[in-house]
CSV table of C-alpha atoms in Angstrom, one decimal:
chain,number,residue,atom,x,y,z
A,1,UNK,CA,43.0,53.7,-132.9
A,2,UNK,CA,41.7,52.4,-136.3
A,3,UNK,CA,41.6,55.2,-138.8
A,4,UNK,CA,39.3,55.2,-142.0
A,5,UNK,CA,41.3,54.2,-145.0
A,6,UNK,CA,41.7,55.0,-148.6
A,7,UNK,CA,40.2,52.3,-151.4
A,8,UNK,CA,43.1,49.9,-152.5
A,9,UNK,CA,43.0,51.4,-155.7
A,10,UNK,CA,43.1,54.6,-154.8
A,11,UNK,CA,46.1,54.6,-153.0
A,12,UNK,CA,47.7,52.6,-155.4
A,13,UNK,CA,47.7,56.3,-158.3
A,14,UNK,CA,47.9,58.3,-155.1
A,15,UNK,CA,51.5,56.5,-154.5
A,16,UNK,CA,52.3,56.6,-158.6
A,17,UNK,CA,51.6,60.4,-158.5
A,18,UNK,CA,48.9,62.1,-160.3
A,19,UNK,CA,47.8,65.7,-161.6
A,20,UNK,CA,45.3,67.5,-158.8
A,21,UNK,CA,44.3,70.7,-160.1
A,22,UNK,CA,42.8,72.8,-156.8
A,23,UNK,CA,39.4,73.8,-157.7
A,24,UNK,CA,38.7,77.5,-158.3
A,25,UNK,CA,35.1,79.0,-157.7
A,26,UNK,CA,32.6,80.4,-160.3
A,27,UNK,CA,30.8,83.3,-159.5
A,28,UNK,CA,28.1,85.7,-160.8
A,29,UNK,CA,27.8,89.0,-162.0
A,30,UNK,CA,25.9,88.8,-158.4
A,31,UNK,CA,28.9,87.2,-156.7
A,32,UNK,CA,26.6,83.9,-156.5
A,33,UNK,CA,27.7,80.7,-156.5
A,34,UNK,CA,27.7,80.2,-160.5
A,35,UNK,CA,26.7,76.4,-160.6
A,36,UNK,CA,26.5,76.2,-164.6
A,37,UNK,CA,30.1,77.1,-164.7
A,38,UNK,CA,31.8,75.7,-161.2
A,39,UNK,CA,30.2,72.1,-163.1
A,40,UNK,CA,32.1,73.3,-166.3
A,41,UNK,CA,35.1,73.6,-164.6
A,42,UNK,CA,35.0,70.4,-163.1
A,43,UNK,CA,34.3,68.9,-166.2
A,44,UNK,CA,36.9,70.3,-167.9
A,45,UNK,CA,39.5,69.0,-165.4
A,46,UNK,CA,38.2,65.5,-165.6
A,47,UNK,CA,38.5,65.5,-170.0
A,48,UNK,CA,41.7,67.4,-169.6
A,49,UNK,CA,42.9,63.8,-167.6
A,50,UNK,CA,43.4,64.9,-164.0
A,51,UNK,CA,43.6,61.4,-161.8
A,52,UNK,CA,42.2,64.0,-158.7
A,53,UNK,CA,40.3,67.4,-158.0
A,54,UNK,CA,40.8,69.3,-154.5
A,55,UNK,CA,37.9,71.6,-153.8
A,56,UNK,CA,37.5,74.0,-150.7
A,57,UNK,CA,41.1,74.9,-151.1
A,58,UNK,CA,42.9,78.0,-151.2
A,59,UNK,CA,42.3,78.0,-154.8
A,60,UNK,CA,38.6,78.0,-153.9
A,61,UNK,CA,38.5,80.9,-151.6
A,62,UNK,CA,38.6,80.0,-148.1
A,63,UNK,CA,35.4,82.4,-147.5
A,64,UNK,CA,32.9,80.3,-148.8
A,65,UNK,CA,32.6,79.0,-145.3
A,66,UNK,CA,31.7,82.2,-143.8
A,67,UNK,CA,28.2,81.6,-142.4
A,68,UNK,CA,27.5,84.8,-144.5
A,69,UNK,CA,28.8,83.2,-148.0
A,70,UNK,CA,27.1,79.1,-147.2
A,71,UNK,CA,29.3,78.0,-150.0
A,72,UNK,CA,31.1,74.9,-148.4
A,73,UNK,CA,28.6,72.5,-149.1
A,74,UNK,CA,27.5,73.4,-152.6
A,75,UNK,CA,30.7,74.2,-153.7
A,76,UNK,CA,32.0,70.3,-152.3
A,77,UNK,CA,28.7,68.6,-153.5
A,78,UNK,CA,28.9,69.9,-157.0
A,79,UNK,CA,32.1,68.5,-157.9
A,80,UNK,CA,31.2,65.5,-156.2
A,81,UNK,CA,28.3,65.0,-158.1
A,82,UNK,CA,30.5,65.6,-161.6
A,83,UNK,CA,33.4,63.7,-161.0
A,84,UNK,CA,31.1,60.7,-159.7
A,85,UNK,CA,28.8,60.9,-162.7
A,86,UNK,CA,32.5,61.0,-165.3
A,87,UNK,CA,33.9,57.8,-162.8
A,88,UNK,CA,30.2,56.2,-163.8
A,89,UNK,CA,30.3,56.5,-167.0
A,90,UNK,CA,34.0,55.9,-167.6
A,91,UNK,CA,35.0,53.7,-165.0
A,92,UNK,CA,38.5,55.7,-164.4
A,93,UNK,CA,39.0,56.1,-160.9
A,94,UNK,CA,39.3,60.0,-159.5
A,95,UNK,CA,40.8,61.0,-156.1
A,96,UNK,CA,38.3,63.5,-154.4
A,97,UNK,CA,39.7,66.0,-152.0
A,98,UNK,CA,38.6,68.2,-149.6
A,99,UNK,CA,40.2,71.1,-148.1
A,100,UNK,CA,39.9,71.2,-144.4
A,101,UNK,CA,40.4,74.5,-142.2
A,102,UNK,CA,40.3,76.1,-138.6
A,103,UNK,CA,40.5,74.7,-135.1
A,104,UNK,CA,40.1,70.9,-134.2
A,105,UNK,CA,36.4,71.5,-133.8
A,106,UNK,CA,35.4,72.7,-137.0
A,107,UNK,CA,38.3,71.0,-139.2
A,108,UNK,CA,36.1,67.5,-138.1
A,109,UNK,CA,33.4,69.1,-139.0
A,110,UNK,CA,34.5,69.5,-142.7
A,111,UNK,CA,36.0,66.6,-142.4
A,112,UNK,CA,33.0,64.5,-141.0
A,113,UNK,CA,30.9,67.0,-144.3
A,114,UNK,CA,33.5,65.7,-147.0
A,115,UNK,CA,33.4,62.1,-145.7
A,116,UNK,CA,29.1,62.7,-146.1
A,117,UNK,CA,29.8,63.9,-149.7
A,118,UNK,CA,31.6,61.0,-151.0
A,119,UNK,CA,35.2,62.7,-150.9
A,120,UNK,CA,38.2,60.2,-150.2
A,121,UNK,CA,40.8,62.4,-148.7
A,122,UNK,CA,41.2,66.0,-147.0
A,123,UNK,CA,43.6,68.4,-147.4
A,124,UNK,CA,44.5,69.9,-143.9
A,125,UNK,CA,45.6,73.6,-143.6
A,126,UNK,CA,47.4,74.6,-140.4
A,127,UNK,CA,47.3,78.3,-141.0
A,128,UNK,CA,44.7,78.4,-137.6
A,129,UNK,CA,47.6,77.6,-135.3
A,130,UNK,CA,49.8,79.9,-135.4
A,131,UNK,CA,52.0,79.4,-132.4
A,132,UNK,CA,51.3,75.7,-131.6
A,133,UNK,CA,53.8,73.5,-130.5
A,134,UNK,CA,54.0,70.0,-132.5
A,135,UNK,CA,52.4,68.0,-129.5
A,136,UNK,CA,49.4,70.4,-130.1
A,137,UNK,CA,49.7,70.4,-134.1
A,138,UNK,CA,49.9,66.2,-134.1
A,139,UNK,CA,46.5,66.3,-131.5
A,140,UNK,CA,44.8,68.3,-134.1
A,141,UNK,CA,46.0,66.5,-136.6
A,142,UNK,CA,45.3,63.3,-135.1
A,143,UNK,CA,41.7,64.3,-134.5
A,144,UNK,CA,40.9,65.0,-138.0
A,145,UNK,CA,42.6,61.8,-139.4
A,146,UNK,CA,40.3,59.7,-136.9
A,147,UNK,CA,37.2,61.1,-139.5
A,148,UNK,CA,39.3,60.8,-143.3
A,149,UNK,CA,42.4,60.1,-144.3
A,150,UNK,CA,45.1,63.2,-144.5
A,151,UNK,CA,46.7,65.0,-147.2
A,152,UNK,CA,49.1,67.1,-145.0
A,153,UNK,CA,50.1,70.9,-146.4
A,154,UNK,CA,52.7,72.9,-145.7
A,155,UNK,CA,51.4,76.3,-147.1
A,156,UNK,CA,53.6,79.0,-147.7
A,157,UNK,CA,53.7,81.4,-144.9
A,158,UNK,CA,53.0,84.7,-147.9
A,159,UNK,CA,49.2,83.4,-148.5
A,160,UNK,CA,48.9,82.6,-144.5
A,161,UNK,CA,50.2,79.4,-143.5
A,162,UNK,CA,53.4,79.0,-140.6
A,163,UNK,CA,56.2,77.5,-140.6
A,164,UNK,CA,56.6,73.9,-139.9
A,165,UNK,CA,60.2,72.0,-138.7
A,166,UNK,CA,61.1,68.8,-139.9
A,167,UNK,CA,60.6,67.4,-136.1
A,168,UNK,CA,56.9,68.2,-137.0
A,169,UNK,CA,56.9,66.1,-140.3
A,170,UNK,CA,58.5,63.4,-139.2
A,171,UNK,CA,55.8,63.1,-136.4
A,172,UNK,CA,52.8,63.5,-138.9
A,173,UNK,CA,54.1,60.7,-141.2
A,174,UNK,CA,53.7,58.6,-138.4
A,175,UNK,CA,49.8,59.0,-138.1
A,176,UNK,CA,48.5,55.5,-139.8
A,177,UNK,CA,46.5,57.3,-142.3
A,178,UNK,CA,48.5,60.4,-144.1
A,179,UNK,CA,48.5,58.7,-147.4
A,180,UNK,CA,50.5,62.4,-148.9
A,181,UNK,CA,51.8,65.6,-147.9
A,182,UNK,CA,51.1,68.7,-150.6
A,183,UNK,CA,54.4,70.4,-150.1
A,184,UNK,CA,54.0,74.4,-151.0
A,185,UNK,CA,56.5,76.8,-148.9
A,186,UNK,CA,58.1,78.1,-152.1
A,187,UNK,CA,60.9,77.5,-150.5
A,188,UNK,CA,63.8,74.8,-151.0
A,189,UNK,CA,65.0,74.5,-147.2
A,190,UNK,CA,61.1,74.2,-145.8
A,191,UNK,CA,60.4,71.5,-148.5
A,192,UNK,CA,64.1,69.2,-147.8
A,193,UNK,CA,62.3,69.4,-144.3
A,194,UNK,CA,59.6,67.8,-145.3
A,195,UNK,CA,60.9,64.9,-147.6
A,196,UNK,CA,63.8,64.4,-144.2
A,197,UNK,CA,60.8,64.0,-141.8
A,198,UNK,CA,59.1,61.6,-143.9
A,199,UNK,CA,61.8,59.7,-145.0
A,200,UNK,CA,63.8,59.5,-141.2
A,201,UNK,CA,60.2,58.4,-140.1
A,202,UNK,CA,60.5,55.1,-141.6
A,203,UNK,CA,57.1,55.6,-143.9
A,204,UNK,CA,58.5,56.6,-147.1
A,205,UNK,CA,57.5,53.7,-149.2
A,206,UNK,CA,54.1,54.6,-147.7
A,207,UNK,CA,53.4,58.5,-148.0
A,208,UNK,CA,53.4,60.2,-151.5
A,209,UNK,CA,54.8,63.7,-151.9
A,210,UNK,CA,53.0,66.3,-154.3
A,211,UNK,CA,54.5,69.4,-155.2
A,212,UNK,CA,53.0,72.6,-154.2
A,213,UNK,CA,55.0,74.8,-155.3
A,214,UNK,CA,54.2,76.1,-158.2
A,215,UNK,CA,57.2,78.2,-158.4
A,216,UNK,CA,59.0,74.9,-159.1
A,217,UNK,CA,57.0,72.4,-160.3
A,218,UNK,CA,59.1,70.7,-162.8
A,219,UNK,CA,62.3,71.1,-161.1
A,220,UNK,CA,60.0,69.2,-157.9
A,221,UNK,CA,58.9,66.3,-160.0
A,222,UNK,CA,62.3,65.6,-161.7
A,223,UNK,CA,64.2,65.6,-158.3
A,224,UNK,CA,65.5,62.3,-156.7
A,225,UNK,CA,66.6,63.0,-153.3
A,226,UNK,CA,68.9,60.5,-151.3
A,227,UNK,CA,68.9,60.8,-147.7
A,228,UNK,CA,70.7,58.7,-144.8
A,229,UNK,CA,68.4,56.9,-142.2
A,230,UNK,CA,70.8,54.9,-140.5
A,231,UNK,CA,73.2,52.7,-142.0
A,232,UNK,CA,71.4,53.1,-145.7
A,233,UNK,CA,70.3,55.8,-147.8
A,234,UNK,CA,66.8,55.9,-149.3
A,235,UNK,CA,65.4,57.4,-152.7
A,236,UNK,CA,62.6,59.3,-152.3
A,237,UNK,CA,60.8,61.2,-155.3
A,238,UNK,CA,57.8,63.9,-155.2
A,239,UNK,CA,55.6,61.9,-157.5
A,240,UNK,CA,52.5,64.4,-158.4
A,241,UNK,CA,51.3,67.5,-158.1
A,242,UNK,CA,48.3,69.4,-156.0
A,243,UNK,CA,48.6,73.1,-157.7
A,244,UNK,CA,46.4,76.2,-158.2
A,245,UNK,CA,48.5,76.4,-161.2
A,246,UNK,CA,47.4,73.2,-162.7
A,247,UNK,CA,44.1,74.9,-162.5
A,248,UNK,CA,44.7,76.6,-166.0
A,249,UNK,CA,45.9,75.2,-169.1
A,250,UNK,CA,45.5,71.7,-167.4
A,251,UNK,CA,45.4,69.2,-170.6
A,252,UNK,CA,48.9,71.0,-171.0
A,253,UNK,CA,49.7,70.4,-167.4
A,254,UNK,CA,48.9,66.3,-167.9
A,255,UNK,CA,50.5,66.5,-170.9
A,256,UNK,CA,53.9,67.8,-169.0
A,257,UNK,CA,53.4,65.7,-166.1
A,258,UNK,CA,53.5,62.4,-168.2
A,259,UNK,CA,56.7,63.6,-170.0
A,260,UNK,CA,58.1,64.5,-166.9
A,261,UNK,CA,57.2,61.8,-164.3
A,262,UNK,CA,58.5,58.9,-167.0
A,263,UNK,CA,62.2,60.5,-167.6
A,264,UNK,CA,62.0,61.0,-163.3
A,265,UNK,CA,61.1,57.3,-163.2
A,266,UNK,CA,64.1,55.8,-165.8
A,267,UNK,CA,66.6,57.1,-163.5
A,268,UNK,CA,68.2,58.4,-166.5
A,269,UNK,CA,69.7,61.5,-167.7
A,270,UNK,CA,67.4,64.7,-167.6
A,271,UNK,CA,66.8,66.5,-171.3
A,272,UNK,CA,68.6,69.9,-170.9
A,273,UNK,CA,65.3,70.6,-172.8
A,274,UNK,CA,63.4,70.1,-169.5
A,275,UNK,CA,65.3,72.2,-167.5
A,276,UNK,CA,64.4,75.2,-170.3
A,277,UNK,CA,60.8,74.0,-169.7
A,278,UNK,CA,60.9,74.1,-166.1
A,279,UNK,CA,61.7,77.9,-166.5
A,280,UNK,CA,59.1,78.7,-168.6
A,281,UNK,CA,56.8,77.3,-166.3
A,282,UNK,CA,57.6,79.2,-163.7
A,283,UNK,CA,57.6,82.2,-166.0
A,284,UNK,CA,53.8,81.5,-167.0
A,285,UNK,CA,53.6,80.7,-162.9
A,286,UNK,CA,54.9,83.9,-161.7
A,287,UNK,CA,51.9,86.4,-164.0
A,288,UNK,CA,49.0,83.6,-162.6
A,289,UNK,CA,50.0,84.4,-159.1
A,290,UNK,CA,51.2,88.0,-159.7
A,291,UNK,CA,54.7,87.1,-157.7
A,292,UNK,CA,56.0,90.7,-158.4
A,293,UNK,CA,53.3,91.7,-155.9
A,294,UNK,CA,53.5,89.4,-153.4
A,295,UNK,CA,51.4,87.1,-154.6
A,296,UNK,CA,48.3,89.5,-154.1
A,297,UNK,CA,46.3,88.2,-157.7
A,298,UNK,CA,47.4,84.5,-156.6
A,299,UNK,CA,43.7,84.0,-157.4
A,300,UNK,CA,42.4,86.7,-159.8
A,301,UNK,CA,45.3,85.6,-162.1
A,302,UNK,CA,43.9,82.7,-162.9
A,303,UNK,CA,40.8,83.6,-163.6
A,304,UNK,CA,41.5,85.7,-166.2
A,305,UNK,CA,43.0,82.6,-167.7
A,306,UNK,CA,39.9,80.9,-167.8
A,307,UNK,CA,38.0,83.9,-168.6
A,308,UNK,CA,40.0,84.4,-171.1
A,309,UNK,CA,38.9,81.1,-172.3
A,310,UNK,CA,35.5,81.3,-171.8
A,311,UNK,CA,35.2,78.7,-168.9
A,312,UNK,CA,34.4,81.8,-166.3
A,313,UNK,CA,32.4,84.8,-166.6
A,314,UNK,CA,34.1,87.4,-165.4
A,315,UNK,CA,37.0,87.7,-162.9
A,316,UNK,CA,35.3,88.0,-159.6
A,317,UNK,CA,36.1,86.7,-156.1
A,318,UNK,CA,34.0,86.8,-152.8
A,319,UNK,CA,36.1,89.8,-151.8
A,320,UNK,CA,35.2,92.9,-154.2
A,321,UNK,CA,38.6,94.6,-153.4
A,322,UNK,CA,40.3,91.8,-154.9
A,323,UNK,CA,41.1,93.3,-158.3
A,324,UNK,CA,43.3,91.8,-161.4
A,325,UNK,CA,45.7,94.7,-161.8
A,326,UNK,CA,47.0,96.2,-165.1
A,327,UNK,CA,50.4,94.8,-164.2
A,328,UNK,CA,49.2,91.5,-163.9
A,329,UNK,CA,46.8,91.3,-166.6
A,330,UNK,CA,50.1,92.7,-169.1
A,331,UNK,CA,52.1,89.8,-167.1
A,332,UNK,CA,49.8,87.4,-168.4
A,333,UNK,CA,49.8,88.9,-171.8
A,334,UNK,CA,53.3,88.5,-172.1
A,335,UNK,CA,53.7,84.9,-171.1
A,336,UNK,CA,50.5,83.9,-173.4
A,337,UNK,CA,52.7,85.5,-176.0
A,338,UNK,CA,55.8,83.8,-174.8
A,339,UNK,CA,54.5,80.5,-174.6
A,340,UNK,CA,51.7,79.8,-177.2
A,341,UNK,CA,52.9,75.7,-176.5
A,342,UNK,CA,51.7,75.8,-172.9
A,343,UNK,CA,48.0,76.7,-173.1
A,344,UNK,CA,45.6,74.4,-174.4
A,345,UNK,CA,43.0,77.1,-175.8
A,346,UNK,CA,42.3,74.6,-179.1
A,347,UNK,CA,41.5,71.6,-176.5
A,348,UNK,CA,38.9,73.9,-174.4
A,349,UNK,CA,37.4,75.6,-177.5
A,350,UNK,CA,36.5,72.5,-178.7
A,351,UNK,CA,34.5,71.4,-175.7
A,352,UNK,CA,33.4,74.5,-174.2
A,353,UNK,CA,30.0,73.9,-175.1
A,354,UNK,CA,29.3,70.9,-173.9
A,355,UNK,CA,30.6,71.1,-170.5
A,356,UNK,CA,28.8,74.4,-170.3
A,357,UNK,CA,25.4,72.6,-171.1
């Protein structure tokens, strides 16, 4: 089978590593798609120095494809329109991804719909198949890669996704066109699975890893792993970053990932200073995605972040019941306190206007 494939110069920063912040939505007092806003947000990513964007993700509320909500489209076409209009007038390159959802039939339909809307990649959830073998998972898989090339995902099973063995990864790095896998169990075992499967299936040079888990983002992107595959032992790295958390604070995030990603690269000793960082991060990390309550404000959290800085309304998601708690919100007090370094307020104060016009 030939399998659509991602521009040369794509792949190349895909393969170096990159920052992807996963799109959240912008709503209304209404609960209507805010477009003024959802373009601001977009904007911002691009100035903050993101090399990608992922849109229709779980950051983005996987309801907007409810035939009731009709949000899919919009929501995808908007950032399209913003990050091609930044490429045009800059002439820096930026990844476009899609998440992709549901049974084989309608994941190529959202994939066949991102492919329409200019996107280069999809980001393809498994959470619909629940208690599918691997032969069925790499059919379905297999389908979707015949319309766009893959980003695979393990999601963590807490916000719906399954469990996925490392038999299973090392099968899905062998479809021609998974150019990276977004690895987000929150779990150390589940993501050693992943790196094994896609090093013992002989395409590590080709497939770059992104952290996920945003409980352990800099610990991820400083780790060299070493694994036998026969008579040798290959290096593989996690080399960027796909993250709902990188959706807040992001000129900090780029910032952090350039620091980090060059003392990865040296080979060299690791600044005990880092390791510090790494825990604050996953401080700030745990009041975003209210992890004292099983993760129930994973979205909520981070808009008050950004409402906080003006870029959205109001804290508002398609589901009224989902609520930022007074727990949370004094979570997220406490780490602003704790970490004035980490958020970029200044850098989005100074531009809010004009992405909001």
């Amino acid at each position: 089978m030939s399998y659509p494939s991602l521009p040369a110069e794509l792949l190349a920063r895909v393969r170096a590593g990159m920052v992807i912040p996963a799109h959240p939505l912008a709503l209304s007092r209404r609960r209507t798609l805010d477009e003024r806003r959802q373009r601001a947000l977009t904007r911002y990513y691009l100035d903050a120095g993101v090399g990608g964007v992922a849109v229709a993700v779980h950051t983005t509320q996987f309801a907007i494809r409810k035939p009731t909500v009709g949000l899919l489209r919009p929501v995808l076409e908007l950032a399209s329109e913003e990050v091609d209009r930044y490429m045009r007038s800059t002439g820096r390159p930026v990844l476009k991804v899609a998440g992709v959802v549901g049974r084989t039939a309608q994941a190529v339909r959202e994939a066949e719909l991102a492919a329409q809307l200019g996107y280069h990649a999809v980001l393809l959830s498994l959470a619909a198949f629940k208690k599918a073998t691997n032969q069925e998972l790499i059919s379905h898989c297999r389908a979707v890669a015949s319309v766009m090339p893959l980003f695979g995902f393990y999601l963590q099973p807490a916000v719906g996704g399954r469990v996925l063995d490392v038999d299973f990864w090392r099968r899905f790095a062998c479809i021609e066109n998974v150019v990276a896998i977004k690895i987000a169990p929150f779990n150390r075992y589940q993501t050693l699975d992943v790196v094994r499967g896609v090093v013992e299936s002989g395409r590590g040079e080709e497939i770059a890893l992104y952290t996920g888990n945003d409980d352990n983002i800099v610990i991820d992107l400083l780790t060299t792993y070493s694994l036998p595959v026969g008579c040798t032992r290959v290096q593989k790295r996690i080399v960027g970053g796909l993250l709902g958390h990188w959706a807040v604070w992001t000129k900090k995030a780029v910032e952090l990932f350039a620091r980090v990603s060059a003392v990865a690269a040296s080979g060299g000793d690791i600044p005990a200073e880092l390791l510090t960082l790494a825990a604050r991060v996953t401080d700030c990390n745990a009041a975003f995605f209210d992890a004292a309550h099983g993760f129930a404000g994973c979205i909520v959290g981070l808009h008050e972040v950004l409402r906080r800085q003006g870029l959205l309304q109001g804290v508002r998601t398609l589901d009224p019941n989902e609520r930022l708690s007074a727990a949370q919100k004094a979570e997220i007090d406490r780490v602003y306190a704790a970490y004035p370094e980490l958020n970029d307020d200044t850098f989005v104060a100074e531009n809010l206007h004009r992405w909001l016009s």
